[in-house]
């Protein structure tokens, strides 16, 4: 037996994350949805290449039904329903479903069935029916990877598509990680997903999607705080490298309205891993 098969990758994934974490709560995501709604900040950025590329790689066949777990405000559910797919959109946050509902309602005639349910619920009693394609966009790490993969696989008739942060978290910044001297593969959910699938004898496809983030801040202090937050805890040695990184990469310039803003001298890329497999191949 090779180490690839002998290893419990789900357990290894938990260890890499620092042990079992408390799962997110609906309240956490309700608050997030409410904040985004209030600030007019779209959780659904229709210009994000992430949406286009995920849908392209998902390669749905005309008329296939879709089960979208952890659907959020409908980043996948809405464009897929617009393409004529019947979508069952599941989330445990009623405010996320509310955002989805408002956008779907504004477009009229979309075949979306919203269901308030948890990844960990009994989906049969929750009324969730199997679909041709089961997908989980950026929501698979909400539970443990293995049970999420198994559940999606059970509920999909033909194909399963998932995505997860390729660099560990959406706050990941390859340039910063390199400058801090951190190894890029730390906490890479996607590698654990691939190994879990490999041990299950599933031939999964892997693609990467780059999603550019054009972030700007009004002050240098705000920029530093946001970047520091994304970097997580810094060791003493990293602290010095972090200061050097800020000196090198934070720049002040004028935006289109002539206001002074701070930004990086490069565009941060959020790296997503898209993983899909066909059933019974
Ligand atoms: C990062 S968002 C992703 C939303 C959307 N799929 C996308 O790609 O933008 C994660 C979503 O998963 C939902 N979620 C987190 N944990 C969940 C759970 N245990 N059961 C159901 N939904 C959950 C959250 O409410 C949130 O809407």
mmCIF file of C-alpha atoms and ligand atoms in Angstrom:
data_model
loop_
_atom_site.group_PDB
_atom_site.id
_atom_site.type_symbol
_atom_site.label_atom_id
_atom_site.label_comp_id
_atom_site.label_asym_id
_atom_site.label_seq_id
_atom_site.Cartn_x
_atom_site.Cartn_y
_atom_site.Cartn_z
ATOM 1 C CA UNK A 1 0.000 0.000 0.000
ATOM 2 C CA UNK A 2 1.370 3.418 -0.852
ATOM 3 C CA UNK A 3 1.361 6.312 1.527
ATOM 4 C CA UNK A 4 -1.236 7.989 -0.702
ATOM 5 C CA UNK A 5 -3.797 5.312 0.106
ATOM 6 C CA UNK A 6 -2.709 4.554 3.670
ATOM 7 C CA UNK A 7 -2.936 8.158 4.802
ATOM 8 C CA UNK A 8 -6.160 9.542 6.259
ATOM 9 C CA UNK A 9 -6.125 12.791 4.254
ATOM 10 C CA UNK A 10 -9.176 14.170 5.982
ATOM 11 C CA UNK A 11 -7.384 13.870 9.305
ATOM 12 C CA UNK A 12 -4.204 15.349 7.796
ATOM 13 C CA UNK A 13 -6.282 18.274 6.508
ATOM 14 C CA UNK A 14 -7.671 18.869 9.995
ATOM 15 C CA UNK A 15 -4.159 18.736 11.457
ATOM 16 C CA UNK A 16 -2.921 21.242 8.860
ATOM 17 C CA UNK A 17 -5.703 23.608 9.928
ATOM 18 C CA UNK A 18 -4.631 23.282 13.544
ATOM 19 C CA UNK A 19 -7.168 20.633 14.597
ATOM 20 C CA UNK A 20 -10.926 20.440 14.334
ATOM 21 C CA UNK A 21 -12.364 23.937 14.107
ATOM 22 C CA UNK A 22 -15.769 25.057 15.222
ATOM 23 C CA UNK A 23 -17.883 25.057 12.056
ATOM 24 C CA UNK A 24 -19.287 28.380 10.845
ATOM 25 C CA UNK A 25 -22.705 29.304 12.147
ATOM 26 C CA UNK A 26 -25.695 30.626 10.190
ATOM 27 C CA UNK A 27 -25.453 33.788 12.341
ATOM 28 C CA UNK A 28 -21.909 34.439 11.072
ATOM 29 C CA UNK A 29 -23.047 34.267 7.453
ATOM 30 C CA UNK A 30 -26.297 36.138 8.154
ATOM 31 C CA UNK A 31 -24.243 39.019 9.561
ATOM 32 C CA UNK A 32 -21.917 38.913 6.575
ATOM 33 C CA UNK A 33 -24.845 38.996 4.136
ATOM 34 C CA UNK A 34 -26.465 41.851 6.052
ATOM 35 C CA UNK A 35 -23.234 43.881 6.113
ATOM 36 C CA UNK A 36 -22.713 43.400 2.374
ATOM 37 C CA UNK A 37 -26.314 44.329 1.662
ATOM 38 C CA UNK A 38 -26.076 47.494 3.800
ATOM 39 C CA UNK A 39 -22.772 48.624 2.256
ATOM 40 C CA UNK A 40 -24.118 47.979 -1.209
ATOM 41 C CA UNK A 41 -21.159 45.616 -1.564
ATOM 42 C CA UNK A 42 -22.010 42.821 -3.961
ATOM 43 C CA UNK A 43 -21.147 39.342 -2.788
ATOM 44 C CA UNK A 44 -22.128 38.633 -6.355
ATOM 45 C CA UNK A 45 -19.629 40.331 -8.664
ATOM 46 C CA UNK A 46 -20.825 39.455 -12.142
ATOM 47 C CA UNK A 47 -17.538 40.668 -13.640
ATOM 48 C CA UNK A 48 -15.446 38.261 -11.588
ATOM 49 C CA UNK A 49 -13.830 35.805 -14.044
ATOM 50 C CA UNK A 50 -14.255 33.190 -11.319
ATOM 51 C CA UNK A 51 -17.965 32.793 -12.183
ATOM 52 C CA UNK A 52 -17.402 32.512 -15.920
ATOM 53 C CA UNK A 53 -14.576 30.014 -15.581
ATOM 54 C CA UNK A 54 -16.288 27.844 -12.962
ATOM 55 C CA UNK A 55 -19.376 27.577 -15.180
ATOM 56 C CA UNK A 56 -17.241 26.889 -18.226
ATOM 57 C CA UNK A 57 -15.305 24.085 -16.481
ATOM 58 C CA UNK A 58 -18.495 22.673 -14.936
ATOM 59 C CA UNK A 59 -19.485 21.737 -18.510
ATOM 60 C CA UNK A 60 -23.164 21.194 -17.807
ATOM 61 C CA UNK A 61 -25.240 19.570 -20.500
ATOM 62 C CA UNK A 62 -28.324 21.438 -21.751
ATOM 63 C CA UNK A 63 -31.289 21.054 -19.421
ATOM 64 C CA UNK A 64 -29.374 19.345 -16.606
ATOM 65 C CA UNK A 65 -30.613 19.973 -13.082
ATOM 66 C CA UNK A 66 -28.204 21.440 -10.546
ATOM 67 C CA UNK A 67 -27.858 21.173 -6.792
ATOM 68 C CA UNK A 68 -25.893 24.156 -5.433
ATOM 69 C CA UNK A 69 -24.819 23.637 -1.810
ATOM 70 C CA UNK A 70 -23.684 26.675 0.183
ATOM 71 C CA UNK A 71 -25.120 28.765 -2.644
ATOM 72 C CA UNK A 72 -24.716 32.118 -0.857
ATOM 73 C CA UNK A 73 -26.302 35.013 -2.774
ATOM 74 C CA UNK A 74 -26.567 32.911 -5.931
ATOM 75 C CA UNK A 75 -23.254 33.492 -7.631
ATOM 76 C CA UNK A 76 -23.699 30.191 -9.489
ATOM 77 C CA UNK A 77 -27.426 29.564 -9.064
ATOM 78 C CA UNK A 78 -28.522 32.727 -10.900
ATOM 79 C CA UNK A 79 -26.331 32.486 -14.020
ATOM 80 C CA UNK A 80 -27.063 28.749 -14.268
ATOM 81 C CA UNK A 81 -30.823 29.311 -13.999
ATOM 82 C CA UNK A 82 -30.450 32.023 -16.662
ATOM 83 C CA UNK A 83 -28.965 29.331 -18.897
ATOM 84 C CA UNK A 84 -32.111 27.250 -18.435
ATOM 85 C CA UNK A 85 -31.027 24.894 -15.653
ATOM 86 C CA UNK A 86 -33.359 24.069 -12.781
ATOM 87 C CA UNK A 87 -31.321 24.888 -9.669
ATOM 88 C CA UNK A 88 -31.914 23.759 -6.105
ATOM 89 C CA UNK A 89 -30.032 26.337 -4.053
ATOM 90 C CA UNK A 90 -29.193 25.301 -0.494
ATOM 91 C CA UNK A 91 -27.721 27.435 2.271
ATOM 92 C CA UNK A 92 -28.055 27.540 6.062
ATOM 93 C CA UNK A 93 -28.107 31.348 6.117
ATOM 94 C CA UNK A 94 -31.573 32.770 5.549
ATOM 95 C CA UNK A 95 -30.062 36.161 4.731
ATOM 96 C CA UNK A 96 -27.918 34.667 1.970
ATOM 97 C CA UNK A 97 -31.021 32.974 0.557
ATOM 98 C CA UNK A 98 -32.823 36.322 0.880
ATOM 99 C CA UNK A 99 -30.147 38.001 -1.269
ATOM 100 C CA UNK A 100 -30.462 35.222 -3.813
ATOM 101 C CA UNK A 101 -34.221 35.507 -3.790
ATOM 102 C CA UNK A 102 -34.162 39.291 -4.356
ATOM 103 C CA UNK A 103 -31.825 38.969 -7.341
ATOM 104 C CA UNK A 104 -33.715 36.023 -8.810
ATOM 105 C CA UNK A 105 -37.035 37.824 -8.369
ATOM 106 C CA UNK A 106 -35.709 40.902 -10.186
ATOM 107 C CA UNK A 107 -34.830 38.740 -13.185
ATOM 108 C CA UNK A 108 -38.153 36.850 -13.278
ATOM 109 C CA UNK A 109 -38.874 33.383 -14.546
ATOM 110 C CA UNK A 110 -35.788 31.679 -13.127
ATOM 111 C CA UNK A 111 -36.253 28.090 -12.021
ATOM 112 C CA UNK A 112 -34.587 28.233 -8.600
ATOM 113 C CA UNK A 113 -35.776 26.299 -5.560
ATOM 114 C CA UNK A 114 -34.233 27.794 -2.394
ATOM 115 C CA UNK A 115 -33.850 25.453 0.592
ATOM 116 C CA UNK A 116 -32.706 26.507 4.054
ATOM 117 C CA UNK A 117 -30.554 23.602 5.214
ATOM 118 C CA UNK A 118 -27.148 22.750 6.634
ATOM 119 C CA UNK A 119 -24.436 20.640 5.010
ATOM 120 C CA UNK A 120 -24.693 18.396 8.054
ATOM 121 C CA UNK A 121 -28.490 17.943 7.972
ATOM 122 C CA UNK A 122 -30.180 14.811 6.764
ATOM 123 C CA UNK A 123 -30.808 15.980 3.203
ATOM 124 C CA UNK A 124 -33.562 13.461 2.589
ATOM 125 C CA UNK A 125 -35.678 14.825 5.416
ATOM 126 C CA UNK A 126 -34.694 18.378 4.374
ATOM 127 C CA UNK A 127 -36.383 17.665 1.036
ATOM 128 C CA UNK A 128 -33.201 17.960 -1.040
ATOM 129 C CA UNK A 129 -33.480 15.845 -4.136
ATOM 130 C CA UNK A 130 -30.598 14.436 -6.172
ATOM 131 C CA UNK A 131 -29.651 16.421 -9.278
ATOM 132 C CA UNK A 132 -27.698 15.732 -12.455
ATOM 133 C CA UNK A 133 -24.863 17.930 -11.250
ATOM 134 C CA UNK A 134 -24.039 18.706 -7.611
ATOM 135 C CA UNK A 135 -21.809 21.674 -6.984
ATOM 136 C CA UNK A 136 -20.282 23.470 -4.051
ATOM 137 C CA UNK A 137 -18.592 26.714 -4.954
ATOM 138 C CA UNK A 138 -16.258 27.886 -2.173
ATOM 139 C CA UNK A 139 -18.354 26.149 0.468
ATOM 140 C CA UNK A 140 -16.893 22.678 0.726
ATOM 141 C CA UNK A 141 -14.486 23.474 3.537
ATOM 142 C CA UNK A 142 -17.457 24.473 5.718
ATOM 143 C CA UNK A 143 -17.603 20.878 6.904
ATOM 144 C CA UNK A 144 -14.959 18.203 6.813
ATOM 145 C CA UNK A 145 -13.768 17.612 3.293
ATOM 146 C CA UNK A 146 -14.367 13.903 3.124
ATOM 147 C CA UNK A 147 -17.977 13.894 4.281
ATOM 148 C CA UNK A 148 -18.745 16.855 1.991
ATOM 149 C CA UNK A 149 -17.242 15.040 -1.001
ATOM 150 C CA UNK A 150 -19.106 11.825 -0.191
ATOM 151 C CA UNK A 151 -22.388 13.640 0.252
ATOM 152 C CA UNK A 152 -22.110 15.554 -3.025
ATOM 153 C CA UNK A 153 -21.127 12.353 -4.785
ATOM 154 C CA UNK A 154 -24.242 10.629 -3.442
ATOM 155 C CA UNK A 155 -26.563 13.464 -4.461
ATOM 156 C CA UNK A 156 -25.137 13.884 -7.976
ATOM 157 C CA UNK A 157 -26.397 11.707 -10.790
ATOM 158 C CA UNK A 158 -23.724 12.587 -13.373
ATOM 159 C CA UNK A 159 -21.094 15.064 -12.199
ATOM 160 C CA UNK A 160 -19.737 16.833 -9.134
ATOM 161 C CA UNK A 161 -17.972 20.219 -9.211
ATOM 162 C CA UNK A 162 -16.352 21.871 -6.228
ATOM 163 C CA UNK A 163 -14.004 24.753 -5.683
ATOM 164 C CA UNK A 164 -11.821 25.706 -2.802
ATOM 165 C CA UNK A 165 -9.116 28.255 -2.135
ATOM 166 C CA UNK A 166 -5.934 27.028 -3.752
ATOM 167 C CA UNK A 167 -3.777 29.045 -1.411
ATOM 168 C CA UNK A 168 -5.519 28.122 1.824
ATOM 169 C CA UNK A 169 -7.799 31.135 2.227
ATOM 170 C CA UNK A 170 -9.309 33.857 0.031
ATOM 171 C CA UNK A 171 -6.993 36.296 1.791
ATOM 172 C CA UNK A 172 -3.957 34.484 0.437
ATOM 173 C CA UNK A 173 -1.425 36.585 -1.453
ATOM 174 C CA UNK A 174 1.322 34.726 -3.298
ATOM 175 C CA UNK A 175 3.613 37.768 -3.460
ATOM 176 C CA UNK A 176 3.303 38.429 0.277
ATOM 177 C CA UNK A 177 3.689 34.717 1.138
ATOM 178 C CA UNK A 178 6.929 34.591 -0.846
ATOM 179 C CA UNK A 179 8.279 37.726 0.774
ATOM 180 C CA UNK A 180 7.428 36.379 4.223
ATOM 181 C CA UNK A 181 9.317 33.214 3.331
ATOM 182 C CA UNK A 182 6.246 31.048 3.781
ATOM 183 C CA UNK A 183 5.763 27.850 1.886
ATOM 184 C CA UNK A 184 2.925 28.339 -0.533
ATOM 185 C CA UNK A 185 1.372 24.915 -0.098
ATOM 186 C CA UNK A 186 0.558 25.394 3.594
ATOM 187 C CA UNK A 187 -3.151 24.710 4.220
ATOM 188 C CA UNK A 188 -3.924 24.033 0.570
ATOM 189 C CA UNK A 189 -7.403 22.535 0.798
ATOM 190 C CA UNK A 190 -7.358 21.490 -2.815
ATOM 191 C CA UNK A 191 -4.383 19.140 -2.416
ATOM 192 C CA UNK A 192 -6.200 17.306 0.400
ATOM 193 C CA UNK A 193 -9.377 17.127 -1.725
ATOM 194 C CA UNK A 194 -7.401 15.603 -4.599
ATOM 195 C CA UNK A 195 -5.790 13.031 -2.323
ATOM 196 C CA UNK A 196 -9.117 12.098 -0.708
ATOM 197 C CA UNK A 197 -10.585 11.613 -4.194
ATOM 198 C CA UNK A 198 -7.567 9.656 -5.363
ATOM 199 C CA UNK A 199 -7.885 7.313 -2.367
ATOM 200 C CA UNK A 200 -11.575 6.871 -3.318
ATOM 201 C CA UNK A 201 -10.458 5.811 -6.816
ATOM 202 C CA UNK A 202 -12.063 8.878 -8.346
ATOM 203 C CA UNK A 203 -10.387 10.401 -11.400
ATOM 204 C CA UNK A 204 -10.842 14.087 -10.709
ATOM 205 C CA UNK A 205 -9.939 17.048 -12.931
ATOM 206 C CA UNK A 206 -8.108 19.979 -11.404
ATOM 207 C CA UNK A 207 -7.935 23.494 -12.816
ATOM 208 C CA UNK A 208 -6.949 26.789 -11.309
ATOM 209 C CA UNK A 209 -8.951 29.977 -11.551
ATOM 210 C CA UNK A 210 -7.298 33.331 -10.923
ATOM 211 C CA UNK A 211 -9.566 36.002 -9.558
ATOM 212 C CA UNK A 212 -7.991 39.488 -9.454
ATOM 213 C CA UNK A 213 -8.740 41.705 -6.472
ATOM 214 C CA UNK A 214 -8.366 45.421 -7.037
ATOM 215 C CA UNK A 215 -8.115 46.548 -3.429
ATOM 216 C CA UNK A 216 -7.615 50.164 -2.371
ATOM 217 C CA UNK A 217 -7.531 51.938 0.965
ATOM 218 C CA UNK A 218 -7.930 55.538 2.028
ATOM 219 C CA UNK A 219 -4.936 55.565 4.368
ATOM 220 C CA UNK A 220 -1.668 53.679 4.687
ATOM 221 C CA UNK A 221 -2.737 52.505 8.146
ATOM 222 C CA UNK A 222 -5.946 51.001 6.737
ATOM 223 C CA UNK A 223 -3.956 49.260 3.998
ATOM 224 C CA UNK A 224 -1.469 47.862 6.477
ATOM 225 C CA UNK A 225 -4.228 46.656 8.820
ATOM 226 C CA UNK A 226 -6.068 44.855 6.013
ATOM 227 C CA UNK A 227 -2.933 43.194 4.651
ATOM 228 C CA UNK A 228 -1.794 42.270 8.158
ATOM 229 C CA UNK A 229 -5.185 40.707 8.843
ATOM 230 C CA UNK A 230 -4.891 38.565 5.700
ATOM 231 C CA UNK A 231 -1.352 37.525 6.599
ATOM 232 C CA UNK A 232 -2.466 36.096 9.955
ATOM 233 C CA UNK A 233 -0.095 35.785 12.889
ATOM 234 C CA UNK A 234 3.427 36.959 12.065
ATOM 235 C CA UNK A 235 6.533 35.604 13.759
ATOM 236 C CA UNK A 236 9.260 38.036 14.852
ATOM 237 C CA UNK A 237 11.297 37.260 11.718
ATOM 238 C CA UNK A 238 8.224 37.638 9.528
ATOM 239 C CA UNK A 239 7.448 41.008 11.141
ATOM 240 C CA UNK A 240 10.637 42.464 9.629
ATOM 241 C CA UNK A 241 9.919 40.928 6.236
ATOM 242 C CA UNK A 242 6.391 42.294 6.446
ATOM 243 C CA UNK A 243 7.722 45.838 6.982
ATOM 244 C CA UNK A 244 10.034 45.391 3.985
ATOM 245 C CA UNK A 245 7.104 44.099 1.921
ATOM 246 C CA UNK A 246 5.042 47.203 2.816
ATOM 247 C CA UNK A 247 7.896 49.542 1.880
ATOM 248 C CA UNK A 248 8.336 47.740 -1.431
ATOM 249 C CA UNK A 249 4.761 47.201 -2.489
ATOM 250 C CA UNK A 250 2.434 49.769 -0.906
ATOM 251 C CA UNK A 251 2.081 52.835 -3.077
ATOM 252 C CA UNK A 252 0.048 55.986 -2.873
ATOM 253 C CA UNK A 253 -1.626 57.317 -5.982
ATOM 254 C CA UNK A 254 -4.661 59.220 -7.150
ATOM 255 C CA UNK A 255 -7.823 57.414 -8.133
ATOM 256 C CA UNK A 256 -10.102 58.371 -11.052
ATOM 257 C CA UNK A 257 -11.733 61.104 -8.893
ATOM 258 C CA UNK A 258 -8.425 62.618 -7.876
ATOM 259 C CA UNK A 259 -8.523 61.213 -4.339
ATOM 260 C CA UNK A 260 -5.375 59.890 -2.700
ATOM 261 C CA UNK A 261 -5.539 56.139 -2.216
ATOM 262 C CA UNK A 262 -3.173 53.386 -1.145
ATOM 263 C CA UNK A 263 -2.808 50.147 -3.024
ATOM 264 C CA UNK A 264 -0.312 47.425 -3.812
ATOM 265 C CA UNK A 265 1.964 47.928 -6.810
ATOM 266 C CA UNK A 266 0.531 44.699 -8.224
ATOM 267 C CA UNK A 267 -2.934 43.164 -8.417
ATOM 268 C CA UNK A 268 -3.527 40.505 -5.769
ATOM 269 C CA UNK A 269 -4.794 37.289 -7.264
ATOM 270 C CA UNK A 270 -7.116 35.038 -5.287
ATOM 271 C CA UNK A 271 -6.309 31.543 -6.447
ATOM 272 C CA UNK A 272 -9.157 29.058 -6.603
ATOM 273 C CA UNK A 273 -8.946 25.378 -7.370
ATOM 274 C CA UNK A 274 -11.768 23.899 -9.420
ATOM 275 C CA UNK A 275 -12.173 20.138 -8.974
ATOM 276 C CA UNK A 276 -14.704 18.017 -10.848
ATOM 277 C CA UNK A 277 -15.398 14.409 -11.607
ATOM 278 C CA UNK A 278 -17.923 12.413 -13.532
ATOM 279 C CA UNK A 279 -19.731 9.660 -11.680
ATOM 280 C CA UNK A 280 -18.837 6.055 -12.460
ATOM 281 C CA UNK A 281 -15.830 6.794 -14.656
HETATM 282 C C1 LIG B 1 -17.842 31.622 0.846
HETATM 283 S S1 LIG B 1 -19.586 31.552 0.716
HETATM 284 C C2 LIG B 1 -19.787 30.895 -0.920
HETATM 285 C C3 LIG B 1 -21.055 31.350 -1.570
HETATM 286 C C4 LIG B 1 -21.150 31.003 -3.056
HETATM 287 N N1 LIG B 1 -21.282 29.580 -3.262
HETATM 288 C C5 LIG B 1 -19.937 31.574 -3.799
HETATM 289 O O1 LIG B 1 -19.165 30.826 -4.397
HETATM 290 O O2 LIG B 1 -19.791 32.804 -3.754
HETATM 291 C C6 LIG B 1 -19.984 30.137 1.722
HETATM 292 C C7 LIG B 1 -21.489 29.884 1.815
HETATM 293 O O3 LIG B 1 -21.671 28.626 2.449
HETATM 294 C C8 LIG B 1 -22.700 28.747 3.422
HETATM 295 N N2 LIG B 1 -22.420 27.757 4.471
HETATM 296 C C9 LIG B 1 -21.367 27.733 5.331
HETATM 297 N N3 LIG B 1 -21.472 26.664 6.145
HETATM 298 C C10 LIG B 1 -22.603 26.010 5.782
HETATM 299 C C11 LIG B 1 -23.263 24.855 6.267
HETATM 300 N N4 LIG B 1 -22.756 24.150 7.286
HETATM 301 N N5 LIG B 1 -24.415 24.476 5.668
HETATM 302 C C12 LIG B 1 -24.942 25.192 4.633
HETATM 303 N N6 LIG B 1 -24.376 26.317 4.149
HETATM 304 C C13 LIG B 1 -23.225 26.723 4.712
HETATM 305 C C14 LIG B 1 -22.612 30.177 3.919
HETATM 306 O O4 LIG B 1 -23.835 30.633 4.450
HETATM 307 C C15 LIG B 1 -22.220 30.923 2.638
HETATM 308 O O5 LIG B 1 -23.340 31.368 1.936
#
